[in-house]
Amino acid sequence: NRYIISPDFNIYVYIGRYLIRKMAEELHDEKIYKEYKAKENQLKEKIESLWDEKNGLFLDRYVDGEKINVKTPGGMIPLFGIPDNRKIKKVVNHLFNPVEFWTRFPVPTLSLDDPYFNAEDEYQSYWNGRVWPNINWLLIEMLVRNKRLKEAKILIERTIEICTATGEVQCFENYNPFTGHPYITHNIFNYGWGGIFNDVLLLSLIHISE
């Protein structure tokens, strides 16, 4: 019964405020522009306060300020909306570390060295180890926006491999990080998030071909 402040959720709100500000700018609505510019800056400052230098990731916190020392892709996603040349180096080290997130079919939703990591149990693995295409998409965009195209190409290639790991093309909701196969339960075939593979394919044409 303790509320949590989440860096990845807040970056989605931040991007929404940024887009409203940009639309107000295009429409020459000075009142809304100023309102959302202030909201954008305020939220940016709060998101950046969630950065943990020792861990090299953004961390969830309880509302009373207590840090939650759990490594997830959610601790990387804020750089999707707020690029940072210094922070991206540390985030990339986590992402491509084989004892944390770099599995055969990345990216698991919990670090492999976490005691609660689980990729086998059909229930406990749900957000404790499964790979979700929408999370991969966010991480690819994060790498691109931070000008880490080499790393983005690698993740794009691995992500595309997931949807053909069984030998047939499929777009499921989530996948096993070691086999690339979709889970039997708590999974949906031809799900919208699985369809994001199509956008990843487009990204591959843009970035892998460069």
PDB file of C-alpha atoms in Angstrom:
ATOM      1  CA  ASN A   1       0.000   0.000   0.000  1.00  0.00           C
ATOM      2  CA  ARG A   2       2.857   2.380  -0.823  1.00  0.00           C
ATOM      3  CA  TYR A   3       2.717   4.580  -3.890  1.00  0.00           C
ATOM      4  CA  ILE A   4       5.635   4.399  -6.311  1.00  0.00           C
ATOM      5  CA  ILE A   5       7.199   7.145  -8.452  1.00  0.00           C
ATOM      6  CA  SER A   6       8.176   5.498 -11.733  1.00  0.00           C
ATOM      7  CA  PRO A   7      10.777   7.002 -14.106  1.00  0.00           C
ATOM      8  CA  ASP A   8       9.423   5.274 -17.232  1.00  0.00           C
ATOM      9  CA  PHE A   9       5.776   6.214 -16.616  1.00  0.00           C
ATOM     10  CA  ASN A  10       6.747   9.812 -15.970  1.00  0.00           C
ATOM     11  CA  ILE A  11       8.772  10.044 -19.167  1.00  0.00           C
ATOM     12  CA  TYR A  12       5.616   9.194 -21.128  1.00  0.00           C
ATOM     13  CA  VAL A  13       3.836  12.085 -19.367  1.00  0.00           C
ATOM     14  CA  TYR A  14       6.850  14.303 -20.062  1.00  0.00           C
ATOM     15  CA  ILE A  15       6.753  13.491 -23.794  1.00  0.00           C
ATOM     16  CA  GLY A  16       3.018  14.242 -23.820  1.00  0.00           C
ATOM     17  CA  ARG A  17       3.664  17.681 -22.330  1.00  0.00           C
ATOM     18  CA  TYR A  18       6.485  18.267 -24.807  1.00  0.00           C
ATOM     19  CA  LEU A  19       4.180  17.446 -27.724  1.00  0.00           C
ATOM     20  CA  ILE A  20       1.402  19.710 -26.433  1.00  0.00           C
ATOM     21  CA  ARG A  21       3.940  22.525 -26.114  1.00  0.00           C
ATOM     22  CA  LYS A  22       5.136  21.941 -29.681  1.00  0.00           C
ATOM     23  CA  MET A  23       1.571  21.970 -31.006  1.00  0.00           C
ATOM     24  CA  ALA A  24       0.856  25.188 -29.108  1.00  0.00           C
ATOM     25  CA  GLU A  25       3.996  26.664 -30.654  1.00  0.00           C
ATOM     26  CA  GLU A  26       2.834  25.706 -34.154  1.00  0.00           C
ATOM     27  CA  LEU A  27      -0.624  27.151 -33.449  1.00  0.00           C
ATOM     28  CA  HIS A  28       0.836  30.317 -31.908  1.00  0.00           C
ATOM     29  CA  ASP A  29      -1.095  29.719 -28.676  1.00  0.00           C
ATOM     30  CA  GLU A  30       1.188  31.533 -26.252  1.00  0.00           C
ATOM     31  CA  LYS A  31      -0.891  30.757 -23.152  1.00  0.00           C
ATOM     32  CA  ILE A  32      -0.833  26.983 -23.587  1.00  0.00           C
ATOM     33  CA  TYR A  33       2.774  27.113 -24.787  1.00  0.00           C
ATOM     34  CA  LYS A  34       3.922  28.806 -21.556  1.00  0.00           C
ATOM     35  CA  GLU A  35       1.771  26.544 -19.387  1.00  0.00           C
ATOM     36  CA  TYR A  36       3.149  23.327 -20.854  1.00  0.00           C
ATOM     37  CA  LYS A  37       6.692  24.606 -21.148  1.00  0.00           C
ATOM     38  CA  ALA A  38       6.622  25.151 -17.375  1.00  0.00           C
ATOM     39  CA  LYS A  39       5.049  21.722 -16.761  1.00  0.00           C
ATOM     40  CA  GLU A  40       7.582  20.089 -19.063  1.00  0.00           C
ATOM     41  CA  ASN A  41      10.563  21.672 -17.288  1.00  0.00           C
ATOM     42  CA  GLN A  42       9.160  20.854 -13.862  1.00  0.00           C
ATOM     43  CA  LEU A  43       8.660  17.182 -14.708  1.00  0.00           C
ATOM     44  CA  LYS A  44      12.054  16.925 -16.401  1.00  0.00           C
ATOM     45  CA  GLU A  45      13.726  18.076 -13.186  1.00  0.00           C
ATOM     46  CA  LYS A  46      11.783  15.499 -11.155  1.00  0.00           C
ATOM     47  CA  ILE A  47      12.607  12.659 -13.568  1.00  0.00           C
ATOM     48  CA  GLU A  48      16.297  13.536 -13.504  1.00  0.00           C
ATOM     49  CA  SER A  49      16.189  13.373  -9.685  1.00  0.00           C
ATOM     50  CA  LEU A  50      15.418   9.645 -10.040  1.00  0.00           C
ATOM     51  CA  TRP A  51      18.841   9.012 -11.613  1.00  0.00           C
ATOM     52  CA  ASP A  52      21.060   6.918  -9.349  1.00  0.00           C
ATOM     53  CA  GLU A  53      24.708   7.561 -10.124  1.00  0.00           C
ATOM     54  CA  LYS A  54      25.969   4.523  -8.235  1.00  0.00           C
ATOM     55  CA  ASN A  55      23.703   2.117 -10.126  1.00  0.00           C
ATOM     56  CA  GLY A  56      23.924   3.994 -13.403  1.00  0.00           C
ATOM     57  CA  LEU A  57      20.172   3.765 -13.927  1.00  0.00           C
ATOM     58  CA  PHE A  58      16.993   5.640 -13.095  1.00  0.00           C
ATOM     59  CA  LEU A  59      15.341   3.952 -10.102  1.00  0.00           C
ATOM     60  CA  ASP A  60      11.757   3.750  -8.937  1.00  0.00           C
ATOM     61  CA  ARG A  61      11.135   5.342  -5.574  1.00  0.00           C
ATOM     62  CA  TYR A  62       8.439   5.211  -2.980  1.00  0.00           C
ATOM     63  CA  VAL A  63       6.724   8.552  -2.432  1.00  0.00           C
ATOM     64  CA  ASP A  64       8.558   8.901   0.884  1.00  0.00           C
ATOM     65  CA  GLY A  65      11.846   8.993  -1.076  1.00  0.00           C
ATOM     66  CA  GLU A  66      13.084   5.444  -0.439  1.00  0.00           C
ATOM     67  CA  LYS A  67      14.868   4.030  -3.493  1.00  0.00           C
ATOM     68  CA  ILE A  68      13.822   0.702  -4.979  1.00  0.00           C
ATOM     69  CA  ASN A  69      17.084  -0.945  -6.014  1.00  0.00           C
ATOM     70  CA  VAL A  70      15.688  -3.051  -8.835  1.00  0.00           C
ATOM     71  CA  LYS A  71      17.231  -2.970 -12.315  1.00  0.00           C
ATOM     72  CA  THR A  72      14.694  -2.968 -15.155  1.00  0.00           C
ATOM     73  CA  PRO A  73      14.475  -1.453 -18.653  1.00  0.00           C
ATOM     74  CA  GLY A  74      12.283   1.169 -17.003  1.00  0.00           C
ATOM     75  CA  GLY A  75      15.484   2.583 -15.562  1.00  0.00           C
ATOM     76  CA  MET A  76      16.793   3.170 -19.089  1.00  0.00           C
ATOM     77  CA  ILE A  77      13.694   4.439 -20.897  1.00  0.00           C
ATOM     78  CA  PRO A  78      13.837   8.048 -19.554  1.00  0.00           C
ATOM     79  CA  LEU A  79      16.752   8.665 -21.944  1.00  0.00           C
ATOM     80  CA  PHE A  80      14.201   8.082 -24.718  1.00  0.00           C
ATOM     81  CA  GLY A  81      12.702  11.477 -23.863  1.00  0.00           C
ATOM     82  CA  ILE A  82      15.649  13.212 -22.209  1.00  0.00           C
ATOM     83  CA  PRO A  83      18.879  12.301 -24.080  1.00  0.00           C
ATOM     84  CA  ASP A  84      22.104  12.550 -22.090  1.00  0.00           C
ATOM     85  CA  ASN A  85      25.579  11.780 -23.446  1.00  0.00           C
ATOM     86  CA  ARG A  86      26.992  10.859 -20.054  1.00  0.00           C
ATOM     87  CA  LYS A  87      24.123   8.755 -18.741  1.00  0.00           C
ATOM     88  CA  ILE A  88      23.730   6.766 -21.981  1.00  0.00           C
ATOM     89  CA  LYS A  89      27.214   5.275 -21.520  1.00  0.00           C
ATOM     90  CA  LYS A  90      26.221   3.710 -18.219  1.00  0.00           C
ATOM     91  CA  VAL A  91      22.845   2.576 -19.515  1.00  0.00           C
ATOM     92  CA  VAL A  92      24.439   0.885 -22.548  1.00  0.00           C
ATOM     93  CA  ASN A  93      26.809  -0.993 -20.236  1.00  0.00           C
ATOM     94  CA  HIS A  94      23.807  -2.439 -18.399  1.00  0.00           C
ATOM     95  CA  LEU A  95      21.819  -3.188 -21.541  1.00  0.00           C
ATOM     96  CA  PHE A  96      24.593  -5.152 -23.246  1.00  0.00           C
ATOM     97  CA  ASN A  97      25.801  -6.948 -20.117  1.00  0.00           C
ATOM     98  CA  PRO A  98      25.126 -10.732 -20.477  1.00  0.00           C
ATOM     99  CA  VAL A  99      24.649 -11.142 -16.727  1.00  0.00           C
ATOM    100  CA  GLU A 100      22.000  -8.404 -16.657  1.00  0.00           C
ATOM    101  CA  PHE A 101      19.940  -7.776 -19.804  1.00  0.00           C
ATOM    102  CA  TRP A 102      21.765  -9.114 -22.867  1.00  0.00           C
ATOM    103  CA  THR A 103      20.167 -12.549 -23.326  1.00  0.00           C
ATOM    104  CA  ARG A 104      20.051 -14.522 -26.574  1.00  0.00           C
ATOM    105  CA  PHE A 105      16.747 -12.793 -27.302  1.00  0.00           C
ATOM    106  CA  PRO A 106      16.830  -9.494 -25.393  1.00  0.00           C
ATOM    107  CA  VAL A 107      15.557  -7.510 -23.507  1.00  0.00           C
ATOM    108  CA  PRO A 108      14.156  -9.184 -20.357  1.00  0.00           C
ATOM    109  CA  THR A 109      12.025  -7.005 -18.122  1.00  0.00           C
ATOM    110  CA  LEU A 110      14.148  -7.728 -15.059  1.00  0.00           C
ATOM    111  CA  SER A 111      17.899  -8.051 -14.692  1.00  0.00           C
ATOM    112  CA  LEU A 112      19.145 -11.651 -14.714  1.00  0.00           C
ATOM    113  CA  ASP A 113      21.066 -11.096 -11.490  1.00  0.00           C
ATOM    114  CA  ASP A 114      17.917 -10.106  -9.599  1.00  0.00           C
ATOM    115  CA  PRO A 115      16.713 -12.809  -7.161  1.00  0.00           C
ATOM    116  CA  TYR A 116      13.182 -12.447  -8.541  1.00  0.00           C
ATOM    117  CA  PHE A 117      14.187 -12.963 -12.173  1.00  0.00           C
ATOM    118  CA  ASN A 118      12.112 -15.748 -13.684  1.00  0.00           C
ATOM    119  CA  ALA A 119      11.843 -16.817 -17.319  1.00  0.00           C
ATOM    120  CA  GLU A 120      10.378 -20.303 -16.840  1.00  0.00           C
ATOM    121  CA  ASP A 121       7.285 -20.056 -14.671  1.00  0.00           C
ATOM    122  CA  GLU A 122       4.242 -19.227 -16.792  1.00  0.00           C
ATOM    123  CA  TYR A 123       2.955 -16.775 -14.188  1.00  0.00           C
ATOM    124  CA  GLN A 124       5.963 -15.439 -12.264  1.00  0.00           C
ATOM    125  CA  SER A 125       7.815 -14.630 -15.494  1.00  0.00           C
ATOM    126  CA  TYR A 126       5.184 -12.124 -16.659  1.00  0.00           C
ATOM    127  CA  TRP A 127       7.073  -8.896 -15.859  1.00  0.00           C
ATOM    128  CA  ASN A 128       9.956 -10.625 -14.084  1.00  0.00           C
ATOM    129  CA  GLY A 129      11.785 -11.854 -17.161  1.00  0.00           C
ATOM    130  CA  ARG A 130       9.659 -11.993 -20.303  1.00  0.00           C
ATOM    131  CA  VAL A 131      10.606  -9.967 -23.385  1.00  0.00           C
ATOM    132  CA  TRP A 132       8.019  -7.462 -24.590  1.00  0.00           C
ATOM    133  CA  PRO A 133       8.360  -6.025 -28.141  1.00  0.00           C
ATOM    134  CA  ASN A 134       7.056  -2.624 -27.075  1.00  0.00           C
ATOM    135  CA  ILE A 135       9.842  -2.314 -24.480  1.00  0.00           C
ATOM    136  CA  ASN A 136      12.433  -3.238 -27.110  1.00  0.00           C
ATOM    137  CA  TRP A 137      11.004  -0.574 -29.407  1.00  0.00           C
ATOM    138  CA  LEU A 138      11.389   2.061 -26.697  1.00  0.00           C
ATOM    139  CA  LEU A 139      14.976   0.986 -26.034  1.00  0.00           C
ATOM    140  CA  ILE A 140      15.817   1.085 -29.750  1.00  0.00           C
ATOM    141  CA  GLU A 141      14.388   4.595 -29.995  1.00  0.00           C
ATOM    142  CA  MET A 142      16.319   5.541 -26.865  1.00  0.00           C
ATOM    143  CA  LEU A 143      19.581   4.410 -28.476  1.00  0.00           C
ATOM    144  CA  VAL A 144      18.795   6.212 -31.748  1.00  0.00           C
ATOM    145  CA  ARG A 145      17.882   9.475 -29.999  1.00  0.00           C
ATOM    146  CA  ASN A 146      21.159   9.306 -28.083  1.00  0.00           C
ATOM    147  CA  LYS A 147      23.071   8.757 -31.357  1.00  0.00           C
ATOM    148  CA  ARG A 148      24.111   5.214 -30.421  1.00  0.00           C
ATOM    149  CA  LEU A 149      23.299   3.819 -33.867  1.00  0.00           C
ATOM    150  CA  LYS A 150      25.766   0.929 -33.681  1.00  0.00           C
ATOM    151  CA  GLU A 151      24.088  -0.419 -30.557  1.00  0.00           C
ATOM    152  CA  ALA A 152      20.630   0.317 -31.975  1.00  0.00           C
ATOM    153  CA  LYS A 153      21.419  -1.799 -35.065  1.00  0.00           C
ATOM    154  CA  ILE A 154      22.434  -4.738 -32.891  1.00  0.00           C
ATOM    155  CA  LEU A 155      19.253  -4.551 -30.813  1.00  0.00           C
ATOM    156  CA  ILE A 156      17.145  -4.144 -33.963  1.00  0.00           C
ATOM    157  CA  GLU A 157      18.637  -7.319 -35.445  1.00  0.00           C
ATOM    158  CA  ARG A 158      18.121  -9.313 -32.248  1.00  0.00           C
ATOM    159  CA  THR A 159      14.569  -8.018 -31.908  1.00  0.00           C
ATOM    160  CA  ILE A 160      13.632  -9.033 -35.439  1.00  0.00           C
ATOM    161  CA  GLU A 161      15.039 -12.514 -34.748  1.00  0.00           C
ATOM    162  CA  ILE A 162      12.520 -12.931 -31.929  1.00  0.00           C
ATOM    163  CA  CYS A 163       9.501 -12.925 -34.219  1.00  0.00           C
ATOM    164  CA  THR A 164      10.973 -15.785 -36.303  1.00  0.00           C
ATOM    165  CA  ALA A 165      12.661 -17.810 -33.518  1.00  0.00           C
ATOM    166  CA  THR A 166      10.117 -20.642 -33.802  1.00  0.00           C
ATOM    167  CA  GLY A 167      10.705 -20.982 -37.538  1.00  0.00           C
ATOM    168  CA  GLU A 168       7.469 -19.188 -38.354  1.00  0.00           C
ATOM    169  CA  VAL A 169       6.723 -15.470 -38.390  1.00  0.00           C
ATOM    170  CA  GLN A 170       4.546 -14.516 -35.419  1.00  0.00           C
ATOM    171  CA  CYS A 171       3.583 -11.418 -33.449  1.00  0.00           C
ATOM    172  CA  PHE A 172       2.900 -12.320 -29.842  1.00  0.00           C
ATOM    173  CA  GLU A 173       2.574 -10.138 -26.777  1.00  0.00           C
ATOM    174  CA  ASN A 174       5.705 -11.486 -25.050  1.00  0.00           C
ATOM    175  CA  TYR A 175       8.561 -13.975 -25.435  1.00  0.00           C
ATOM    176  CA  ASN A 176      11.104 -16.115 -23.591  1.00  0.00           C
ATOM    177  CA  PRO A 177      14.467 -14.277 -23.391  1.00  0.00           C
ATOM    178  CA  PHE A 178      16.482 -17.484 -23.897  1.00  0.00           C
ATOM    179  CA  THR A 179      14.497 -19.362 -26.568  1.00  0.00           C
ATOM    180  CA  GLY A 180      12.668 -16.509 -28.291  1.00  0.00           C
ATOM    181  CA  HIS A 181       9.508 -18.615 -28.175  1.00  0.00           C
ATOM    182  CA  PRO A 182       6.192 -17.097 -27.089  1.00  0.00           C
ATOM    183  CA  TYR A 183       4.766 -18.153 -23.750  1.00  0.00           C
ATOM    184  CA  ILE A 184       1.745 -20.426 -23.719  1.00  0.00           C
ATOM    185  CA  THR A 185      -0.247 -18.559 -21.072  1.00  0.00           C
ATOM    186  CA  HIS A 186      -0.737 -14.867 -20.304  1.00  0.00           C
ATOM    187  CA  ASN A 187       0.056 -14.111 -23.946  1.00  0.00           C
ATOM    188  CA  ILE A 188      -1.933 -12.965 -26.967  1.00  0.00           C
ATOM    189  CA  PHE A 189      -1.365 -13.888 -30.618  1.00  0.00           C
ATOM    190  CA  ASN A 190      -1.339 -11.056 -33.193  1.00  0.00           C
ATOM    191  CA  TYR A 191      -1.352  -8.542 -30.352  1.00  0.00           C
ATOM    192  CA  GLY A 192      -0.821  -4.849 -31.051  1.00  0.00           C
ATOM    193  CA  TRP A 193       2.462  -4.720 -29.173  1.00  0.00           C
ATOM    194  CA  GLY A 194       3.738  -7.677 -31.195  1.00  0.00           C
ATOM    195  CA  GLY A 195       2.821  -5.778 -34.339  1.00  0.00           C
ATOM    196  CA  ILE A 196       5.461  -3.200 -33.427  1.00  0.00           C
ATOM    197  CA  PHE A 197       7.949  -5.597 -35.056  1.00  0.00           C
ATOM    198  CA  ASN A 198       6.831  -3.950 -38.301  1.00  0.00           C
ATOM    199  CA  ASP A 199       8.112  -0.589 -37.125  1.00  0.00           C
ATOM    200  CA  VAL A 200      11.367  -2.226 -36.011  1.00  0.00           C
ATOM    201  CA  LEU A 201      11.726  -3.593 -39.548  1.00  0.00           C
ATOM    202  CA  LEU A 202      11.348  -0.059 -40.897  1.00  0.00           C
ATOM    203  CA  LEU A 203      13.976   1.127 -38.430  1.00  0.00           C
ATOM    204  CA  SER A 204      16.301  -1.589 -39.718  1.00  0.00           C
ATOM    205  CA  LEU A 205      15.932  -0.251 -43.256  1.00  0.00           C
ATOM    206  CA  ILE A 206      16.829   3.225 -42.028  1.00  0.00           C
ATOM    207  CA  HIS A 207      19.662   2.429 -39.627  1.00  0.00           C
ATOM    208  CA  ILE A 208      21.127  -0.975 -40.525  1.00  0.00           C
ATOM    209  CA  SER A 209      21.464   0.065 -44.163  1.00  0.00           C
ATOM    210  CA  GLU A 210      23.333   3.261 -43.285  1.00  0.00           C
TER     211      GLU A 210
END
